[in-house]
Structures are given as C-alpha cells and as structure tokens.
Amino acid sequence: MNFFEKITGSDMTKQMKEFDERAKVLPTDYQTAWKEIMSNLWIHGDFTGRKLMPILESALELLEVTSADGQSVEEVLGDDIKGFCAALVGSDGAKTYRDKWREQLNKNVARKLGGLQ
C-alpha cells in the first residue's frame, strides 16, 4: 500500500468492492447474513476500519466455504449474529470506537476539571 492509498482509503474501497462481488455469488440467506455481519462489525473498527479488513475477509471466506459444503447459515453462525461478530473481534465485552472515544472524552474532562487522569 502506498501513501496515496493509505490517505484516501482507495485500497479499502477496492477490497470492499471485491467482498461485495464475492458475496453476490452466495445463496440469498448467506447474503443476508453477510450484510448483517458487515453492519455489526463496523462498530468495532477504528476510524478508518482498516483493522477490520482481515476479519471481514475471514468471515466472508467462512461463509463461502460453508455454503459450498451445503450447510445452512444457522448451522454456521447460530441464531445470534451480533454475538458471532462480538466473538470475532475479541469478546462480548469488546469496546466499540464510540466506547473508546467516550472514555477518552471523560478522561479529558476529568483532567480539565479536577486534575485527575
């Protein structure tokens, strides 16, 4: 990745388009699961989402392999896709970027108001 790609995110845009093309080949129930996985994983990313790309790649690969094996989405992911996504990023208590920003804001306000850290 060169400097221009890193700044503009064009490498990620290209990779997301590739993910979308791969997902279009999946059966309908798998496509729905992929969309839900995408929406549930992005909240765990950093500002750019660059750190999520390997996780998204792995999740899509899992869907591709299991659909080719003839398994149902429920067999693979279970009933709780949000829980599946939380497990992918670390744990049920995984912090979202909002949590991280809130924590930093609270530290900054406490420091300004009372000299606390």
XYZ file of C-alpha atoms in Angstrom:
117
model
C 0.000 0.000 0.000
C 1.411 3.354 -0.967
C 0.920 6.693 0.777
C -1.903 7.802 -1.539
C -3.880 4.600 -0.924
C -3.430 4.912 2.819
C -4.600 8.524 2.904
C -7.570 8.131 0.557
C -8.588 4.616 1.567
C -8.751 3.596 -2.084
C -7.224 0.230 -1.233
C -10.062 -0.460 1.203
C -12.667 0.688 -1.316
C -11.243 -1.733 -3.843
C -11.207 -4.543 -1.284
C -14.809 -3.820 -0.213
C -15.935 -3.979 -3.846
C -14.222 -7.359 -4.141
C -16.022 -8.531 -0.988
C -19.348 -7.364 -2.428
C -18.739 -9.241 -5.673
C -17.856 -12.406 -3.804
C -20.928 -12.063 -1.576
C -23.258 -11.709 -4.593
C -22.423 -15.290 -5.575
C -23.572 -16.651 -2.207
C -27.099 -18.011 -1.643
C -29.677 -15.437 -0.528
C -29.657 -16.407 3.162
C -25.863 -16.147 3.191
C -26.022 -12.729 1.504
C -28.389 -11.545 4.227
C -26.057 -12.892 6.905
C -23.100 -11.155 5.240
C -24.910 -7.810 5.297
C -25.723 -8.280 8.965
C -22.127 -9.246 9.740
C -20.912 -6.141 7.939
C -23.212 -3.837 9.881
C -22.330 -5.445 13.209
C -18.562 -5.499 12.694
C -18.074 -1.886 11.606
C -18.908 -0.569 15.068
C -15.845 -2.390 16.407
C -13.438 -0.772 13.978
C -11.126 2.166 14.320
C -11.709 5.421 12.480
C -10.704 4.031 9.094
C -11.864 0.460 9.553
C -8.541 -0.768 8.205
C -8.060 -3.192 11.106
C -11.358 -4.897 10.294
C -10.405 -5.900 6.770
C -8.716 -9.199 7.754
C -11.696 -10.061 9.977
C -14.152 -9.316 7.167
C -12.051 -11.397 4.794
C -12.139 -14.344 7.196
C -15.876 -14.034 7.808
C -16.619 -13.964 4.084
C -14.333 -16.919 3.495
C -16.187 -18.848 6.211
C -19.496 -18.117 4.500
C -18.128 -19.149 1.103
C -16.725 -22.461 2.348
C -19.761 -23.427 4.392
C -22.235 -22.523 1.640
C -20.202 -24.668 -0.773
C -20.433 -27.514 1.763
C -24.218 -27.154 1.798
C -24.533 -26.053 5.415
C -27.244 -23.643 6.466
C -26.450 -20.208 7.865
C -27.956 -21.209 11.209
C -25.597 -24.198 11.443
C -22.616 -21.944 10.846
C -23.477 -18.724 12.699
C -26.239 -19.773 15.039
C -29.153 -17.507 15.849
C -27.072 -14.642 17.259
C -25.075 -12.882 14.550
C -24.289 -9.973 16.889
C -22.753 -12.445 19.319
C -20.831 -14.073 16.485
C -19.431 -10.681 15.485
C -18.504 -9.830 19.080
C -16.660 -13.142 19.291
C -14.801 -12.330 16.058
C -13.462 -9.064 17.431
C -12.480 -10.470 20.791
C -15.287 -10.924 23.265
C -18.790 -9.905 24.229
C -17.298 -7.005 26.146
C -15.311 -5.700 23.205
C -15.246 -1.930 23.111
C -16.628 -0.108 20.124
C -14.986 3.021 18.778
C -17.746 5.013 20.483
C -16.802 3.486 23.832
C -13.151 4.343 23.256
C -13.969 7.941 22.314
C -16.328 8.305 25.290
C -13.634 7.024 27.636
C -11.065 9.449 26.205
C -13.512 12.357 26.440
C -14.299 11.520 30.075
C -10.576 11.424 30.901
C -10.019 14.797 29.221
C -12.959 16.416 31.035
C -11.871 14.977 34.395
C -8.323 16.230 33.818
C -9.563 19.751 32.974
C -11.987 19.907 35.899
C -10.013 18.363 38.685
C -6.551 17.489 37.578
C -7.481 13.796 37.528
C -6.284 11.338 34.937
